[in-house]
Coordinates of C-alpha atoms (C1' of nucleotides) in Angstrom, one line a residue:
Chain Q
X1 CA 23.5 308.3 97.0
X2 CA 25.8 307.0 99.6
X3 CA 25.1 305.0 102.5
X4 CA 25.9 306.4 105.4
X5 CA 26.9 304.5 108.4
X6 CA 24.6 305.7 112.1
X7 CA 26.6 308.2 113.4
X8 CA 28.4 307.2 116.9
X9 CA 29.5 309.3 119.6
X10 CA 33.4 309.2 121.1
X11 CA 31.8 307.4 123.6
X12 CA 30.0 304.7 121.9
X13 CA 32.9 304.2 119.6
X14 CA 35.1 303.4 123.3
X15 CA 32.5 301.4 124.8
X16 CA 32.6 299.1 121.1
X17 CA 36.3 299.1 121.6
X18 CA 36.2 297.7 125.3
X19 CA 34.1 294.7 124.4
X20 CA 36.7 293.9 121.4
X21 CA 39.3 295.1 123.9
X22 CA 38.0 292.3 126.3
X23 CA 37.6 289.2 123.3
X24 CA 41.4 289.9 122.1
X25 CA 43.4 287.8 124.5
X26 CA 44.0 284.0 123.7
X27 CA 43.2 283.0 127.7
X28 CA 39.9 284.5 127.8
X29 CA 39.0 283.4 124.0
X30 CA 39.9 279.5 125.7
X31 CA 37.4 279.9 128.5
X32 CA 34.5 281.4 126.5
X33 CA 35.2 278.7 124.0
X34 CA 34.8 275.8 127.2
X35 CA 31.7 278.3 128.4
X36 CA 29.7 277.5 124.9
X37 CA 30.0 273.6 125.7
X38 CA 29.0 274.0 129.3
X39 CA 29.0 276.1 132.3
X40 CA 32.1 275.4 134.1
X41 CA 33.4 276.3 137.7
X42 CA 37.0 278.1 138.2
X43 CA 38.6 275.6 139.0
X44 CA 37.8 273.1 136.1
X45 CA 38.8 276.1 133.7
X46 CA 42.3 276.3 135.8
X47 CA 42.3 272.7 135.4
X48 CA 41.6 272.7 131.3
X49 CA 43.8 274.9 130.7
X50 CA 46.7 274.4 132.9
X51 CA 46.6 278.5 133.9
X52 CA 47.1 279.6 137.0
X53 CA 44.2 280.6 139.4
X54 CA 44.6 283.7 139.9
X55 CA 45.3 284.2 136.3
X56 CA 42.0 282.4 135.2
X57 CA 40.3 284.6 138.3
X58 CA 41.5 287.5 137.1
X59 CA 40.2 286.9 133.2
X60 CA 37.3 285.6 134.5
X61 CA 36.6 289.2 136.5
X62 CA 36.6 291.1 133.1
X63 CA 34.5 288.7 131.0
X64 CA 31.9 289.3 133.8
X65 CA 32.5 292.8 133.7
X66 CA 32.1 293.5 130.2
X67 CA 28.8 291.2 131.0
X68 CA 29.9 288.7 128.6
X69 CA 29.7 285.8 131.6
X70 CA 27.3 284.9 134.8
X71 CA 28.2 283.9 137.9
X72 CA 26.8 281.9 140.6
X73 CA 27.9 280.9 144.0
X74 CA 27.1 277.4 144.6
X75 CA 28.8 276.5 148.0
X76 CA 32.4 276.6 148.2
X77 CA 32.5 277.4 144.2
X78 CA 31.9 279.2 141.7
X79 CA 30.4 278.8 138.5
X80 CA 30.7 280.6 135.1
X81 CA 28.3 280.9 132.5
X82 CA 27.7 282.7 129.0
X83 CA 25.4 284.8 129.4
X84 CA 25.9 286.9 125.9
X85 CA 25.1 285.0 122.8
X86 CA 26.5 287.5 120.9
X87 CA 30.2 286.1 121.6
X88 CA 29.0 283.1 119.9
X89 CA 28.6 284.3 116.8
X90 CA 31.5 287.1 117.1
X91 CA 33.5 283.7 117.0
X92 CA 31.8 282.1 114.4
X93 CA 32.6 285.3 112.2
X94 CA 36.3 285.7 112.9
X95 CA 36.8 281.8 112.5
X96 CA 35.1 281.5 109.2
X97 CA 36.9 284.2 107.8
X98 CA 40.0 282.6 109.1
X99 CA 39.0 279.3 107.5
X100 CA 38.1 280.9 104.3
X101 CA 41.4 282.7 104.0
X102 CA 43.3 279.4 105.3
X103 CA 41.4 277.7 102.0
X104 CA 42.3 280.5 99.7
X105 CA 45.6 280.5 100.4
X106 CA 46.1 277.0 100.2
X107 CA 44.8 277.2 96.7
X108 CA 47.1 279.7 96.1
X109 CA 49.8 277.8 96.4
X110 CA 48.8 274.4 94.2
X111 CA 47.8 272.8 97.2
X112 CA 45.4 269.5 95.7
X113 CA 42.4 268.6 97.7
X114 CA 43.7 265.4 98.0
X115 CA 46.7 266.3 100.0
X116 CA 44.2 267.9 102.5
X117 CA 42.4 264.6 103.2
Chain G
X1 CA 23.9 265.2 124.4
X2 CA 25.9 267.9 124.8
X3 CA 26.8 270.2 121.2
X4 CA 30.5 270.6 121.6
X5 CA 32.6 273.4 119.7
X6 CA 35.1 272.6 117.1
X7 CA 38.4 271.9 118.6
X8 CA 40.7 274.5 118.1
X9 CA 44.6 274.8 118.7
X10 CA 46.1 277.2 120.6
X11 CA 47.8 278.5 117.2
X12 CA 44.3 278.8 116.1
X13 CA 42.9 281.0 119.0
X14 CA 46.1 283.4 119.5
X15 CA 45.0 284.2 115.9
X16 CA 41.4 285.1 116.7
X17 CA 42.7 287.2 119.3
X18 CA 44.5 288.7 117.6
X19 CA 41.9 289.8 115.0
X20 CA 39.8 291.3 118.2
X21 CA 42.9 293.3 119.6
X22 CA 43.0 295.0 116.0
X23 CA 39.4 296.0 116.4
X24 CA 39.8 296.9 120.3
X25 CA 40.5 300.4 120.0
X26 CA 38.7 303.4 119.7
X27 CA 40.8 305.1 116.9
X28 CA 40.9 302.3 114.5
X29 CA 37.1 301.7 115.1
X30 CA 36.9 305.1 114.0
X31 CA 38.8 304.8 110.8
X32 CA 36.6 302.2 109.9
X33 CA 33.6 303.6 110.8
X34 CA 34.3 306.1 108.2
X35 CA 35.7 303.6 106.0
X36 CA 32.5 301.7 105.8
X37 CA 30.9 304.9 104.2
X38 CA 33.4 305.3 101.6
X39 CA 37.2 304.7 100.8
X40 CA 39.5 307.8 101.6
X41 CA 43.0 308.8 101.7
X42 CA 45.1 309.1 105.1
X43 CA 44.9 313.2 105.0
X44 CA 40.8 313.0 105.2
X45 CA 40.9 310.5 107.6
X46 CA 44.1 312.9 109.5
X47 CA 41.6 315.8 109.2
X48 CA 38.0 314.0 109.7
X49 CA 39.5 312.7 113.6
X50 CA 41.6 315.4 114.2
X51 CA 44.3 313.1 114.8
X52 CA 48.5 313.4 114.1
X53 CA 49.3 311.9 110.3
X54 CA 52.1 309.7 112.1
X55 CA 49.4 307.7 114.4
X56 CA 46.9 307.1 111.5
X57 CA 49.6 306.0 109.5
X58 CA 50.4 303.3 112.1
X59 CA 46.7 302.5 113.0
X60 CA 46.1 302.2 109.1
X61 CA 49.1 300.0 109.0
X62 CA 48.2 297.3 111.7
X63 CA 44.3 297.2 109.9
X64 CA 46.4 296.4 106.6
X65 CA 48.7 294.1 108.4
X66 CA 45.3 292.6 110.0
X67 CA 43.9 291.8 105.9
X68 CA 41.0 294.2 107.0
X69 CA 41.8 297.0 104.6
X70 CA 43.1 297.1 101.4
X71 CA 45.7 300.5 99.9
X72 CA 46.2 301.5 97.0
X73 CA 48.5 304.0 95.6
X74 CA 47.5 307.0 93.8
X75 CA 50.0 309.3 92.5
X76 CA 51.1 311.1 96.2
X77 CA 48.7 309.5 98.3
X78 CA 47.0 306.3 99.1
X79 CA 43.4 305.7 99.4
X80 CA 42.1 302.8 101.8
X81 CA 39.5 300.9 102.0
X82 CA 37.7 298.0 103.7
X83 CA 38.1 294.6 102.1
X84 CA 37.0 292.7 104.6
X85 CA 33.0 293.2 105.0
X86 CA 32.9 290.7 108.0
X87 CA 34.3 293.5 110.2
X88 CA 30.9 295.3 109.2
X89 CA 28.9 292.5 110.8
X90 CA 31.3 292.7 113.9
X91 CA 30.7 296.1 114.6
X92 CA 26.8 295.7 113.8
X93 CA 26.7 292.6 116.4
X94 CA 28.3 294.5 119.3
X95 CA 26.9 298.1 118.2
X96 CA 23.2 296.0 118.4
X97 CA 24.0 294.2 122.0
X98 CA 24.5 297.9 123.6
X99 CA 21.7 299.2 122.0
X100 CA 19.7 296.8 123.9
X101 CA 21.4 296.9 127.5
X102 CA 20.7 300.8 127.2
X103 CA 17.2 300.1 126.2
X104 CA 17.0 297.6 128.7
X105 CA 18.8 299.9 131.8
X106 CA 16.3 302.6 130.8
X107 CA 13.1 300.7 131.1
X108 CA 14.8 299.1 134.4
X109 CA 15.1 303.4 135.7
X110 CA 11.3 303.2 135.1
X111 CA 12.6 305.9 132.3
X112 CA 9.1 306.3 130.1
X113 CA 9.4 306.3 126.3
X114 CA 7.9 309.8 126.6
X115 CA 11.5 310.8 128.1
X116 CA 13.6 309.7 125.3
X117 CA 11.6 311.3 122.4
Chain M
dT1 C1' 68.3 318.9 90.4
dC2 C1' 65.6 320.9 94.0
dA3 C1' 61.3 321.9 96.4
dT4 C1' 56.8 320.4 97.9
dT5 C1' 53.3 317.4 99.5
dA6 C1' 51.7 312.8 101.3
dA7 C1' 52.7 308.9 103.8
dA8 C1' 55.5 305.8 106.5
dT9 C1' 59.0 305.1 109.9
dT10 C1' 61.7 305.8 114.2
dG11 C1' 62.7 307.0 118.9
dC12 C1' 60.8 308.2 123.0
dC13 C1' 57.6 308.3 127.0
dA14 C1' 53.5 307.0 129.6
dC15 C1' 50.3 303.7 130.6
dA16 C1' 47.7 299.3 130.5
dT17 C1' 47.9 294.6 131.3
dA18 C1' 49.3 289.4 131.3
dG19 C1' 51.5 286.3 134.2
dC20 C1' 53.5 285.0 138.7
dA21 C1' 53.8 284.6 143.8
dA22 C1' 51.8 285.5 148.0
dT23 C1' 48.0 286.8 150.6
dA24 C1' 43.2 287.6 151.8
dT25 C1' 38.3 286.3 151.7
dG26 C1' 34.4 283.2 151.9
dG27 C1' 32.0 279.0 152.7
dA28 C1' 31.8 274.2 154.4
dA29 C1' 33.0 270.7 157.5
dA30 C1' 35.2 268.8 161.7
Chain N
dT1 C1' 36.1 278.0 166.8
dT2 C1' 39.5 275.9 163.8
dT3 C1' 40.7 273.9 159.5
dC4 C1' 40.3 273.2 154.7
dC5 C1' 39.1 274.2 150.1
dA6 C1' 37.8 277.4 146.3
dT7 C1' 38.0 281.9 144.7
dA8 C1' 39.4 286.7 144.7
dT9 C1' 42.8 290.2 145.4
dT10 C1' 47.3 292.4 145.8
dG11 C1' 52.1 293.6 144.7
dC12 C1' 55.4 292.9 141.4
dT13 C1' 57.8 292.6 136.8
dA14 C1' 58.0 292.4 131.9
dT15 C1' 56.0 293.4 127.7
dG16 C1' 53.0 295.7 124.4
dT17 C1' 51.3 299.7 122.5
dG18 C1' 49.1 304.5 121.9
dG19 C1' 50.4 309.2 121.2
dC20 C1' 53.9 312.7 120.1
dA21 C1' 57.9 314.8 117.7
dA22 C1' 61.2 314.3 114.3
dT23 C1' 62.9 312.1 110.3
dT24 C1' 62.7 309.4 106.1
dT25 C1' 60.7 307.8 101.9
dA26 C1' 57.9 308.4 97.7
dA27 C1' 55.8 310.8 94.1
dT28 C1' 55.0 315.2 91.7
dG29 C1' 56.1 319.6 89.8
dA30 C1' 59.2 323.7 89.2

DNA sequence: TCATTAAATTGCCACATAGCAATATGGAAA
DNA sequence: TTTCCATATTGCTATGTGGCAATTTAATGA
């Protein structure tokens, strides 16, 4: 017998694509990765990063549209949030993979432990 | 005390990025989908989506390029397969999130289970 | 060799989007 | 109100890429 995967709809299958859609750019990966130490508000992210405003802004907009991110208006600023565990681990997949394959290959190539110390 | 996240390089976050851009779209989600069910050769996945040979070809090629399938050369055609079963857990971890935001929107609509059998 | 089938590649077009600069909005303080 | 600061939005350009059509490459068989 063969396992069958659940079937998806079109539809699904685009909505799945979005929220990969959303992860694969290297600004937005930066601020979720300062979001899982702490909540932060635009302007220390534009700060962090050395991005412009509107730039972070603009990232910041999809993140909270895919629902990835809160946001609360305290004041004069604004503060982002994860709100979507998920992401966490999403990360932790990709970057263990990436490790693993970074350690393979290094033994690929004769690489001793000790010259990774 | 605050749990901080591994430091990470730029280098190091493009490449995560890049690994979510590969899964970000709807046809290559696809080929995968089917993929997880069994390995196949680029006509069945051409015929199963309904898509042109040419763009499976090149969706095939950037999963290859992305270490997420593996080809193999049979005689006249080449059969692919996953080799990568994180990108299972991937699609399981955002497949479960929207599961639960529609459960969630329904019982917000005051939908009763009644209505969804 | 030539013909046939499978797959990959190339050139093209249309569209999405990341970054930048400038402007608009919104709230707090003077 | 007026001013100032934080954030969001808009207009723009450049780049990337998805899909299509046409061609090329690779393996098999006549």
């Amino acid at each position: 017998m063969s396992k069958k995967s659940p079937p998806m709809s079109p539809q699904q299958i685009k909505t799945v694509a979005r929220m990969f859609k959303v992860l694969g750019d290297p600004t937005r990966l930066a601020i979720l990765k300062m979001l899982f130490d702490q909540p932060l508000t635009v302007t220390e992210m534009v700060d962090a990063l050395e991005a412009k405003q509107a730039n972070i802004s603009k990232h910041l907009g999809m993140l909270h549209d895919a629902g990835l991110v809160s946001r609360e208006r305290n004041g004069n600023q604004v503060t982002y949030a994860i709100c979507e565990p998920m992401v966490f681990d999403l990360c932790q997949l990709v970057c263990c993979k990436l490790q693993k394959d970074a350690v393979q290959q290094a033994k690929d190539m004769g690489i001793k432990a000790s010259a990774l110390r």
